[in-house]
PDB file of C-alpha atoms in Angstrom:
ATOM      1  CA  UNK U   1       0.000   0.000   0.000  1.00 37.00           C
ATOM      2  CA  UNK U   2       0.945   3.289  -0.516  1.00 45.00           C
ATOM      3  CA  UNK U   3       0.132   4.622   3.826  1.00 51.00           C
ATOM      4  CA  UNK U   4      -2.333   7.013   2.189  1.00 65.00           C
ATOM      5  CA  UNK U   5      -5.028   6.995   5.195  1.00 71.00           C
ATOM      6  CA  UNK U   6      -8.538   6.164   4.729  1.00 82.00           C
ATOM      7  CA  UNK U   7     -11.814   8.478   5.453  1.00 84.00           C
ATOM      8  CA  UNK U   8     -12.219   6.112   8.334  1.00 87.00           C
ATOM      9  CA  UNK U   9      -8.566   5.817   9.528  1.00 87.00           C
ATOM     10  CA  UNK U  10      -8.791  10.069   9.325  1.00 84.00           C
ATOM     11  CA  UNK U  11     -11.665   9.904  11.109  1.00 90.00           C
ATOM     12  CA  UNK U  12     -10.546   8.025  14.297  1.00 90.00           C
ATOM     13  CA  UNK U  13      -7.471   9.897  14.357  1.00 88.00           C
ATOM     14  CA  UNK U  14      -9.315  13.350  14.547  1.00 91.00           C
ATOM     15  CA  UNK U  15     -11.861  11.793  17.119  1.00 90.00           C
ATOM     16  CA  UNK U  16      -9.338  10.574  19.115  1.00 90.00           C
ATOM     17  CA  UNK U  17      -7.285  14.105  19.157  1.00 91.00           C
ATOM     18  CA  UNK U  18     -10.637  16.500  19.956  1.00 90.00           C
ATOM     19  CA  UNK U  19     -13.524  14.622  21.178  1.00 86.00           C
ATOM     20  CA  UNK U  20     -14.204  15.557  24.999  1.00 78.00           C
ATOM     21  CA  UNK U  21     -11.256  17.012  26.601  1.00 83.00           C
ATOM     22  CA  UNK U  22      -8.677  15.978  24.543  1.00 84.00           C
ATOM     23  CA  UNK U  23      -8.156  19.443  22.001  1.00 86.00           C
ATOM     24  CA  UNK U  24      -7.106  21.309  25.388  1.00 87.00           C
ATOM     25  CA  UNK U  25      -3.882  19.155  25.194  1.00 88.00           C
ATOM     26  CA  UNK U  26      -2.990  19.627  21.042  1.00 93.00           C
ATOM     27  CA  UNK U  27      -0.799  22.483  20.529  1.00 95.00           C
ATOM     28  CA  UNK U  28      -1.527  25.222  17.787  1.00 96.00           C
ATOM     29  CA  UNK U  29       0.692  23.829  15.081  1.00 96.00           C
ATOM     30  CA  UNK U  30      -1.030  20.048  15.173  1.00 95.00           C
ATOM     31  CA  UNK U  31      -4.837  22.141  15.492  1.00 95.00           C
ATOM     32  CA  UNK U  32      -3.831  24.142  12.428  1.00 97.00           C
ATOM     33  CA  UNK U  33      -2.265  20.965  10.703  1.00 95.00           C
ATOM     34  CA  UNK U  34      -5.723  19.047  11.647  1.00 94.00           C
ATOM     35  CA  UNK U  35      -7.623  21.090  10.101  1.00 95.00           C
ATOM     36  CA  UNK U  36      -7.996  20.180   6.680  1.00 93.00           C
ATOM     37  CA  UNK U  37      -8.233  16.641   7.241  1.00 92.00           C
ATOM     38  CA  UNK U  38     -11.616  18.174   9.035  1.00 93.00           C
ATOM     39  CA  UNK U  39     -12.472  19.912   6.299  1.00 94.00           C
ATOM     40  CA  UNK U  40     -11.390  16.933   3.572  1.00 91.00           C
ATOM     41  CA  UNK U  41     -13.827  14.921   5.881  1.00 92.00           C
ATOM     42  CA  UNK U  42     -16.616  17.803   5.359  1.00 93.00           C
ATOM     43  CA  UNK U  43     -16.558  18.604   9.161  1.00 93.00           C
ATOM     44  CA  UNK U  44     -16.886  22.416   8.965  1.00 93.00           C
ATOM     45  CA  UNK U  45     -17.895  22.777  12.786  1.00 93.00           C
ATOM     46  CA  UNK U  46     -14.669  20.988  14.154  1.00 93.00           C
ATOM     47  CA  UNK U  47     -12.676  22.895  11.670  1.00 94.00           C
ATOM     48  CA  UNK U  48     -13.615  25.931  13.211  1.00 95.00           C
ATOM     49  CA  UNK U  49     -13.180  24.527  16.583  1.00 94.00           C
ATOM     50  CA  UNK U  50      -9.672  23.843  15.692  1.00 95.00           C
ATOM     51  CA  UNK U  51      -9.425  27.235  13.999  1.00 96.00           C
ATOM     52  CA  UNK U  52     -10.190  28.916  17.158  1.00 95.00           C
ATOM     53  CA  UNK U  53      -7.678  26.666  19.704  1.00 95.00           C
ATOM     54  CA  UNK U  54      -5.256  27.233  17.718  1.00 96.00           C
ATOM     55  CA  UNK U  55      -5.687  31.266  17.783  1.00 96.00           C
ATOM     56  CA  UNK U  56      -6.460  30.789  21.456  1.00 95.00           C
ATOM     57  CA  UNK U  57      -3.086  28.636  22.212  1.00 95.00           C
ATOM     58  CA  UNK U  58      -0.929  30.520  19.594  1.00 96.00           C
ATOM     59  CA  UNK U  59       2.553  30.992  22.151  1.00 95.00           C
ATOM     60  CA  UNK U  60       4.232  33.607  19.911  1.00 96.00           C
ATOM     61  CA  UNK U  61       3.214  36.225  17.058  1.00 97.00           C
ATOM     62  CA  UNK U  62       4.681  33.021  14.295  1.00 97.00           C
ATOM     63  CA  UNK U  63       1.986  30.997  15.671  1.00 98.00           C
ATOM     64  CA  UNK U  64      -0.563  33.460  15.740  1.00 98.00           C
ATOM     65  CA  UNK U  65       0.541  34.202  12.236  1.00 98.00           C
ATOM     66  CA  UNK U  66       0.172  31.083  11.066  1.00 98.00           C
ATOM     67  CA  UNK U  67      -3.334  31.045  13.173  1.00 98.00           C
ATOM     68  CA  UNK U  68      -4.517  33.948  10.997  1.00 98.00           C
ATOM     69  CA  UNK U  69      -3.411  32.578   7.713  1.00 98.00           C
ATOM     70  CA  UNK U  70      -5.790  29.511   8.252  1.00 97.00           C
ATOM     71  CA  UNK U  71      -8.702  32.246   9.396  1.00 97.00           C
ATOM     72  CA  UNK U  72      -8.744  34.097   6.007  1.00 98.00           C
ATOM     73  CA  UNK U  73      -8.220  30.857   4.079  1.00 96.00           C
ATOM     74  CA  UNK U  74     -10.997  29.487   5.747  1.00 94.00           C
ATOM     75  CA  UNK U  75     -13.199  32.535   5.352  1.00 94.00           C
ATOM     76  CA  UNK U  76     -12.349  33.379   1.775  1.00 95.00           C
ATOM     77  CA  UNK U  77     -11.352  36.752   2.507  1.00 97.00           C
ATOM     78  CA  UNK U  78     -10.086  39.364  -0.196  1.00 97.00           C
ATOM     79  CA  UNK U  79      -6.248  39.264  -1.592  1.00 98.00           C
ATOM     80  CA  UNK U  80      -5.726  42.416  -0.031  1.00 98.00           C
ATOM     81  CA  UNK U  81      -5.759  41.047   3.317  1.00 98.00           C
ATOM     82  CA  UNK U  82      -3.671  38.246   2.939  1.00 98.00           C
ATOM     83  CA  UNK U  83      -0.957  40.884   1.112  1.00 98.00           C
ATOM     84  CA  UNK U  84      -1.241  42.914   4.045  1.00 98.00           C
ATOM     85  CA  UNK U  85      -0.548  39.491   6.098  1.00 98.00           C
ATOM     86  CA  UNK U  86       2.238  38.903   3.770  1.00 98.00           C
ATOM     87  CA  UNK U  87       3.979  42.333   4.930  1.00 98.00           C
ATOM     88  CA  UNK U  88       3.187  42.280   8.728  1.00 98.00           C
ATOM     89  CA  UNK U  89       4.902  38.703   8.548  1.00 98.00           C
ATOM     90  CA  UNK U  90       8.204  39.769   7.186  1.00 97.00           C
ATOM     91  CA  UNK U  91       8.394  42.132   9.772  1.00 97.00           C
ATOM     92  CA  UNK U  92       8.762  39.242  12.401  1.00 96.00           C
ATOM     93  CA  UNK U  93      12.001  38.320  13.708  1.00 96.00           C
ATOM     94  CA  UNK U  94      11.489  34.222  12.461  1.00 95.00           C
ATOM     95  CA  UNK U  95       8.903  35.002  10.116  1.00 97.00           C
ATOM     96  CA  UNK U  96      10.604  34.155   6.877  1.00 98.00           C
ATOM     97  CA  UNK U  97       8.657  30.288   6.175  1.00 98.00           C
ATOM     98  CA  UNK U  98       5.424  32.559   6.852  1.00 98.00           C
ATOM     99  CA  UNK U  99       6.266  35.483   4.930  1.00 98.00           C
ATOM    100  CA  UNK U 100       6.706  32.958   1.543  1.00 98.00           C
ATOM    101  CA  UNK U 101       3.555  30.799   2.361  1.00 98.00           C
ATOM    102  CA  UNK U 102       1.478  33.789   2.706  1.00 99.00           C
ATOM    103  CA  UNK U 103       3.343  35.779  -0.543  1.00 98.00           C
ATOM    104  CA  UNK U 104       2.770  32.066  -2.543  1.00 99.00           C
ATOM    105  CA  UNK U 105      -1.111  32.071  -1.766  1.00 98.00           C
ATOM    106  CA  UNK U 106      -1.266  35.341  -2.656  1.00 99.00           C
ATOM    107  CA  UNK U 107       0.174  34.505  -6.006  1.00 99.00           C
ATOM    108  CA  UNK U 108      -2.162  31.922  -6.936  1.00 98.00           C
ATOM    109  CA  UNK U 109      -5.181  34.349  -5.601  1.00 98.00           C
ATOM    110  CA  UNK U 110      -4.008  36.581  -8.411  1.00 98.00           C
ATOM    111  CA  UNK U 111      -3.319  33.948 -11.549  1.00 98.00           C
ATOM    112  CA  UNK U 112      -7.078  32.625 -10.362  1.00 98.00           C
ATOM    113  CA  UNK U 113      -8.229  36.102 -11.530  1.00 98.00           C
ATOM    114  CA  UNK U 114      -5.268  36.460 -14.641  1.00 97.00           C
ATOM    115  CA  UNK U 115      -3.547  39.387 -13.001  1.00 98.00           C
ATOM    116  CA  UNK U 116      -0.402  37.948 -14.378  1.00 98.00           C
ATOM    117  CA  UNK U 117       1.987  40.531 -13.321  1.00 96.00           C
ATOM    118  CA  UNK U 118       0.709  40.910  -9.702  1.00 98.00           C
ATOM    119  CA  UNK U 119       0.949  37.048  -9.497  1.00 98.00           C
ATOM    120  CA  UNK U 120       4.652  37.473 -10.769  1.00 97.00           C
ATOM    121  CA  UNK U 121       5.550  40.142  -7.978  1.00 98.00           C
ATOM    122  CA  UNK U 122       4.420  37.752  -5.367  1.00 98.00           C
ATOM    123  CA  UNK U 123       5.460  34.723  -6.480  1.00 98.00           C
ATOM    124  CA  UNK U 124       9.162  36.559  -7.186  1.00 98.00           C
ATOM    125  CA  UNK U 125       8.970  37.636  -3.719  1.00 98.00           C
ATOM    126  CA  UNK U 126       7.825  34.425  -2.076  1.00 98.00           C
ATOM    127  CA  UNK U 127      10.566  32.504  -4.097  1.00 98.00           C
ATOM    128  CA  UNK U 128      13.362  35.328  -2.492  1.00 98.00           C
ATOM    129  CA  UNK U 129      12.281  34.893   1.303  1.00 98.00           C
ATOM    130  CA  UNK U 130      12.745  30.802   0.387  1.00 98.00           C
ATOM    131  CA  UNK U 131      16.128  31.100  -1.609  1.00 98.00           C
ATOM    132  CA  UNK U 132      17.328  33.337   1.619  1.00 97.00           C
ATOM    133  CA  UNK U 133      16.241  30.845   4.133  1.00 97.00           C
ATOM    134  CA  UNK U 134      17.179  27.965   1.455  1.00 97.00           C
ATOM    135  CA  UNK U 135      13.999  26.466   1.825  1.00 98.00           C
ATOM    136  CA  UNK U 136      14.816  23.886  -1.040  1.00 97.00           C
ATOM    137  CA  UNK U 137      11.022  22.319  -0.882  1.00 97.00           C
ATOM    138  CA  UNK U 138       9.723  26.180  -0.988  1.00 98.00           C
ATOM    139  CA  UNK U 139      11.729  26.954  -3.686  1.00 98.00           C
ATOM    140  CA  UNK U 140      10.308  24.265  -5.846  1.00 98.00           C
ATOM    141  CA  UNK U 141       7.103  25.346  -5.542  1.00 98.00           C
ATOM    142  CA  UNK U 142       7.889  28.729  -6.302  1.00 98.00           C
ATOM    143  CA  UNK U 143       9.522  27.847  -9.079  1.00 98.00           C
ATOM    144  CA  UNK U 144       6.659  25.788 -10.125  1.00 98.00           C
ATOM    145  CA  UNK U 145       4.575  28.471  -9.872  1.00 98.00           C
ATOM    146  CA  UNK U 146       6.944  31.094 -11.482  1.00 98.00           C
ATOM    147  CA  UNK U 147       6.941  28.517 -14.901  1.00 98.00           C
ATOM    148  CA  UNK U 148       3.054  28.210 -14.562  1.00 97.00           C
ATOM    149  CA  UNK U 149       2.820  31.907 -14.923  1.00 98.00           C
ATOM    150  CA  UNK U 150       5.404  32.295 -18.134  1.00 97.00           C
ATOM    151  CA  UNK U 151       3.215  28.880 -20.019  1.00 97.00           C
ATOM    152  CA  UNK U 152      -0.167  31.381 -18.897  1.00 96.00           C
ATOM    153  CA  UNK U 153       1.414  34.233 -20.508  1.00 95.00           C
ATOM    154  CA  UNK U 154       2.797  32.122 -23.295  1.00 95.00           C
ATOM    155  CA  UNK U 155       6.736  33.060 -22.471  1.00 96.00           C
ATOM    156  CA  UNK U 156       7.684  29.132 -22.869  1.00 95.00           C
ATOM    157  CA  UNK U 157      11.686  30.590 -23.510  1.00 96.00           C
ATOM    158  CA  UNK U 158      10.927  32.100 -20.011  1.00 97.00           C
ATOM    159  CA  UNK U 159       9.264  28.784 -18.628  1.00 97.00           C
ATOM    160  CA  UNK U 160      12.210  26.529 -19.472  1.00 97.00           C
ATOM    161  CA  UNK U 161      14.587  28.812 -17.363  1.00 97.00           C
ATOM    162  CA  UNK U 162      12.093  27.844 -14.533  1.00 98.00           C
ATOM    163  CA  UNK U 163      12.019  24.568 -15.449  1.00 98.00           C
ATOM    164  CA  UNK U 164      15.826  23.889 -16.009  1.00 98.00           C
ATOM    165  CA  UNK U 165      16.131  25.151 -12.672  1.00 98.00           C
ATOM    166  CA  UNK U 166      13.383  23.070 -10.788  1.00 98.00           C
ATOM    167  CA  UNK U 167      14.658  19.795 -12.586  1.00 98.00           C
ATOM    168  CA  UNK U 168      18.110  20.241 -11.000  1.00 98.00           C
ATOM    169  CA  UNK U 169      17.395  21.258  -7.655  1.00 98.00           C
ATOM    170  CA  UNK U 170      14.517  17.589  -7.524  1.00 98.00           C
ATOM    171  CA  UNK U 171      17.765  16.256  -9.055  1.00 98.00           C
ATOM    172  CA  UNK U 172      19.768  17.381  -5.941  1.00 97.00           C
ATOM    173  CA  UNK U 173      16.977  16.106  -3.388  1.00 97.00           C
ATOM    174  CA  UNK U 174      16.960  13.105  -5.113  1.00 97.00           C
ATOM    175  CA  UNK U 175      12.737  13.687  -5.711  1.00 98.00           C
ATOM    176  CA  UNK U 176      11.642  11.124  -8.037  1.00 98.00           C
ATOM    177  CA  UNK U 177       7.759  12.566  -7.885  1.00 97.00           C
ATOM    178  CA  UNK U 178       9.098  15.642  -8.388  1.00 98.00           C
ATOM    179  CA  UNK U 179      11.056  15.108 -11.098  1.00 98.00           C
ATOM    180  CA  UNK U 180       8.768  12.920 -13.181  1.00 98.00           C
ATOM    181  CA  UNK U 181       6.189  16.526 -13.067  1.00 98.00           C
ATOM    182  CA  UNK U 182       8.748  18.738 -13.687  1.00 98.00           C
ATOM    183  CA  UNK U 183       9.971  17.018 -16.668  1.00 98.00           C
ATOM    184  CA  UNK U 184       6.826  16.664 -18.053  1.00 98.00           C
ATOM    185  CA  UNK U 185       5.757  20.228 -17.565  1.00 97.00           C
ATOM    186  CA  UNK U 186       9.064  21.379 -19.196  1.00 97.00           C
ATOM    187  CA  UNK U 187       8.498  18.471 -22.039  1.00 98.00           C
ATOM    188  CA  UNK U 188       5.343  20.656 -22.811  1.00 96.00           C
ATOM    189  CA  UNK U 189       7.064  23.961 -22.849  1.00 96.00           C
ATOM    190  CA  UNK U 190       9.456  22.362 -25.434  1.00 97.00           C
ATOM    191  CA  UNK U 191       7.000  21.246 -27.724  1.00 97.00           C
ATOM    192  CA  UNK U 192       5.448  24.359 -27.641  1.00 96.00           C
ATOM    193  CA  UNK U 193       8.410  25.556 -29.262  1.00 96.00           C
ATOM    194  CA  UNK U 194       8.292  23.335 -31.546  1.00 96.00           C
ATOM    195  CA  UNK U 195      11.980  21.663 -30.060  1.00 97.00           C
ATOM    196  CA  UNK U 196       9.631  17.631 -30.485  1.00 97.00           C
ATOM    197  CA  UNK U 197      13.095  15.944 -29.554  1.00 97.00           C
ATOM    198  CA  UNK U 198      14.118  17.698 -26.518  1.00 98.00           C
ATOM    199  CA  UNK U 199      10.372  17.079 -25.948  1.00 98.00           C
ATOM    200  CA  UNK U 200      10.430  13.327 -26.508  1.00 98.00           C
ATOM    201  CA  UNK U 201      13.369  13.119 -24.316  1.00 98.00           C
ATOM    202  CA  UNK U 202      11.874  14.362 -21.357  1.00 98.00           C
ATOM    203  CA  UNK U 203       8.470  13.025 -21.448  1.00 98.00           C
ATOM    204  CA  UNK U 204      10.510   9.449 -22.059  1.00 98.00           C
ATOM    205  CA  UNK U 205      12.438  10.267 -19.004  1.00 98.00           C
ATOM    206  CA  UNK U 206       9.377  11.340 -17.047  1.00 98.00           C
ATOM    207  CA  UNK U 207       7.463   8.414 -18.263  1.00 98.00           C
ATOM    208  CA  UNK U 208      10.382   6.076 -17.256  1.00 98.00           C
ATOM    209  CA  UNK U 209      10.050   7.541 -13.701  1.00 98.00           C
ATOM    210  CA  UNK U 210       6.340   7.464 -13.649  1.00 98.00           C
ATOM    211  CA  UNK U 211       6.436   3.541 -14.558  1.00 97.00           C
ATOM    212  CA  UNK U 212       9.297   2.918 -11.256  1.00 97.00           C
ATOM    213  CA  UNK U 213       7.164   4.764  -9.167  1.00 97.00           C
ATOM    214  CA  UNK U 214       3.635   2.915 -10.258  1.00 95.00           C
ATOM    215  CA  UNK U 215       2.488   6.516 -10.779  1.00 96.00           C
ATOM    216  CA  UNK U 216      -0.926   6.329 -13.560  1.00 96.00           C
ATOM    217  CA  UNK U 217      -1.092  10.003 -13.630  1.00 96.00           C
ATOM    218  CA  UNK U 218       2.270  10.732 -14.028  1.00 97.00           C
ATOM    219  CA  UNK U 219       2.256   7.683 -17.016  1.00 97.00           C
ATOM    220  CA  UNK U 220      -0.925   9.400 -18.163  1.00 97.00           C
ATOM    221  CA  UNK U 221       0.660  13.121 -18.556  1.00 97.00           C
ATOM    222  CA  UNK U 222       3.930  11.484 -20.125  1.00 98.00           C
ATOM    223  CA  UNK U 223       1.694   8.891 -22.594  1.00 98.00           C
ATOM    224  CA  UNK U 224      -0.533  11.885 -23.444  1.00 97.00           C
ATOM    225  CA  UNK U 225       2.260  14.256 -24.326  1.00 98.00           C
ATOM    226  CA  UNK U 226       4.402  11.494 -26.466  1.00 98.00           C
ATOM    227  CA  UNK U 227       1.205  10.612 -28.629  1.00 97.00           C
ATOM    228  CA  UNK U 228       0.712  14.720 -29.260  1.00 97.00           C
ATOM    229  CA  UNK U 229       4.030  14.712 -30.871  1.00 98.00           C
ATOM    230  CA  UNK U 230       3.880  11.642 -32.502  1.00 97.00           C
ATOM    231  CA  UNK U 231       0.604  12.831 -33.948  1.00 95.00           C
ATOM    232  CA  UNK U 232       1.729  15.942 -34.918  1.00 96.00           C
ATOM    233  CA  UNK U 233       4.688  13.898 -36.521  1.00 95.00           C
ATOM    234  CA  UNK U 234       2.174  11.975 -38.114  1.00 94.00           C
ATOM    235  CA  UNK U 235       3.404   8.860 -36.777  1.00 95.00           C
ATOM    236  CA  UNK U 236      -0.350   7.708 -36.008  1.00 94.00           C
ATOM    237  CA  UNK U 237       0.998   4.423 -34.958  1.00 94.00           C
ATOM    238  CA  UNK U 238       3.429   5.765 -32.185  1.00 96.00           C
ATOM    239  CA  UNK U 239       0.580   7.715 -31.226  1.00 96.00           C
ATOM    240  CA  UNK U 240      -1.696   4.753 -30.594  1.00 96.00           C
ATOM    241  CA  UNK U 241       1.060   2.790 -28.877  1.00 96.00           C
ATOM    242  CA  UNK U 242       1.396   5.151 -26.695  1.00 97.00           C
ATOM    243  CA  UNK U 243      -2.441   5.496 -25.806  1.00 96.00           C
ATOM    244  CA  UNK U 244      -3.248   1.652 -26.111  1.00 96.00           C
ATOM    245  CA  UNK U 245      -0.775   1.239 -23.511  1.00 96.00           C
ATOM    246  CA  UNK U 246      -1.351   3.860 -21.060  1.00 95.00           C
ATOM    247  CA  UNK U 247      -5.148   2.090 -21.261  1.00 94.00           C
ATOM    248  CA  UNK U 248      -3.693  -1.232 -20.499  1.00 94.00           C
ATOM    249  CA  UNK U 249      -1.756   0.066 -17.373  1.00 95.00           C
ATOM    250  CA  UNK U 250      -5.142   1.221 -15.520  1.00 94.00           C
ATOM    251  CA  UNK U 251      -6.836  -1.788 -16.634  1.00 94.00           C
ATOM    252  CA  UNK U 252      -3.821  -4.232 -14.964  1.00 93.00           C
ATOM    253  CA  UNK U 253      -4.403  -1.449 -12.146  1.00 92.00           C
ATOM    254  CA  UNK U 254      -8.178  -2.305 -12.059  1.00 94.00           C
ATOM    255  CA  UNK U 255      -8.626   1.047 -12.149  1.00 93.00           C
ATOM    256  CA  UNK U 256     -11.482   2.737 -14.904  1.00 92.00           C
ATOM    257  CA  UNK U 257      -9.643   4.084 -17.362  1.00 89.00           C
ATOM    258  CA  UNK U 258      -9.878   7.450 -18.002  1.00 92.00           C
ATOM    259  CA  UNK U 259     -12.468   8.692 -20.863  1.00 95.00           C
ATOM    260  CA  UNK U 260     -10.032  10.714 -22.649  1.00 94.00           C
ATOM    261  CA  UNK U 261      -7.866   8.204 -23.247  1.00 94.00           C
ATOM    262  CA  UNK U 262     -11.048   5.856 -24.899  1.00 94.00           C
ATOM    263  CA  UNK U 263     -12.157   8.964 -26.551  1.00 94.00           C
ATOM    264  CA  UNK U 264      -9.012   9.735 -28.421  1.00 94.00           C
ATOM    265  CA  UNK U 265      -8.047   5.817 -29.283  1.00 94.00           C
ATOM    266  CA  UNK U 266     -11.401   5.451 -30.905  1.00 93.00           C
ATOM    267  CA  UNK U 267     -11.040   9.022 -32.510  1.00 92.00           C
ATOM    268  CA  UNK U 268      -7.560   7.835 -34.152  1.00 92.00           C
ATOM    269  CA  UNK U 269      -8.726   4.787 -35.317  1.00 90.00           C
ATOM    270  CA  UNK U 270     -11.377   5.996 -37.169  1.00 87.00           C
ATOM    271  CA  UNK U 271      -8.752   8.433 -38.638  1.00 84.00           C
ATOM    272  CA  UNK U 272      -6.505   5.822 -39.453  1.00 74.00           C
ATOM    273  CA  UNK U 273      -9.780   3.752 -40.906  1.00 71.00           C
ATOM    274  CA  UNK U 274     -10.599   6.754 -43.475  1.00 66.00           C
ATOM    275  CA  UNK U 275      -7.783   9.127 -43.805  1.00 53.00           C
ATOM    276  CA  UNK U 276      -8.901  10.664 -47.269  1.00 56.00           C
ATOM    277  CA  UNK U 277     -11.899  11.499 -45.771  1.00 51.00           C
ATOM    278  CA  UNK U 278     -10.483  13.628 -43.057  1.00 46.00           C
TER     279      UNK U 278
END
């Protein structure tokens, strides 16, 4: 098995942590970390509960921080206030891990609404608090994030900087996941330039990494991407090797497959069945 935990497992564990007295003994940082395995499990009322023991037992102005983060996530509150979070937490002695989470959210708030260039000044800013603490898992996300804005704004010259970058620091950790995503998101970036070897090449690698790992979404993303540039190749039977067998690895999963994948095999069969028709 892969230790994720069941809904029933999560369950017990939460029960077992809040139920009667037991909350008064969990400190802020487990309260805040419990919390959205509350709300994953749909329990709004104990995620509030949490919410507010962990504001109530917050020791220093990091934990109340942190404490406050949660309270506009969980209320939906506007961008501005989490910016303004954002600032006050830089000006904490120990805030730096803060500072970035809250400057990251931010970030995302603003690609959500395609204000591209505000979502570049925070991410930029997130990804410099990380770099100065060397917050190596931080800094992958940010650069994540920095190459999902450049593909949004079509820069792909400016995504494969990001990307480069990303690959070599999983490299470094030694982050197979991580690596098997990044590669694939840079293998798209290349083809969208039109460089369909460099391409190949990494979606190969990400798909060999995706096959160790028993990963079907990461051999879904790779298989996808290969059969777009052997169709575009017109290599129509690359294309449906690629597809057939990213169909037989959820089937020897005994997992449904995915309706794409059906979609687009029948779709290229009927091509190959009548091509001077298309």
């Amino acid at each position: 098995m892969d230790g994720e935990v069941t809904a029933e497992q999560a369950r017990r564990i939460l029960d077992m942590l809040t139920e009667g007295g037991a909350m008064d003994h969990i400190n802020t940082p487990l309260a805040l970390r419990l919390i959205p395995l509350a709300i994953e499990l749909e329990d709004e009322p104990l995620a509030e509960r949490l919410l507010t023991h962990a504001k109530s037992n917050a020791t220093d102005e990091i934990e109340t921080g942190w404490a406050e983060f949660e309270h506009l996530k969980l209320t939906g509150a506007s961008i501005d206030l989490f910016a303004e979070l954002t600032a006050q937490s830089e000006l904490l002695e120990g805030g730096d891990h803060l500072a970035a989470a809250v400057a990251h959210h931010v970030a995302l708030m603003h690609m959500a609404k395609e204000a591209f260039e505000e979502a570049q000044m925070f991410a930029s800013r997130s990804l410099r608090i990380r770099e100065h603490i060397k917050d190596n898992n931080g800094i992958v996300y940010g650069l994540a994030l920095l190459e999902a804005l450049a593909k949004k704004q079509h820069n792909h010259e400016t995504a494969l900087v990001h990307g480069s970058r990303r690959i070599e620091l999983l490299m470094d950790m030694r982050d197979e996941e991580g690596q098997m995503e990044a590669m694939a998101d840079m293998g798209h970036s290349q083809a969208t330039l039109g460089q369909f070897d460099a391409a190949k090449d990494l979606y190969t690698q990400s798909l060999d990494l995706a096959v160790g790992l028993e990963d079907l979404s990461g051999q879904l993303v790779a298989r996808w991407g290969l059969a777009d540039i052997a169709e575009i190749e017109e290599d129509y039977e690359t294309a449906m090797l690629q597809l057939s067998d990213c169909l037989h690895a959820f089937i020897n999963a005994g997992l449904p497959t995915p309706i794409a994948v059906r979609q687009r095999i029948e779709a290229l069969t009927e091509f190959k069945k009548s091509p001077d028709d298309k």
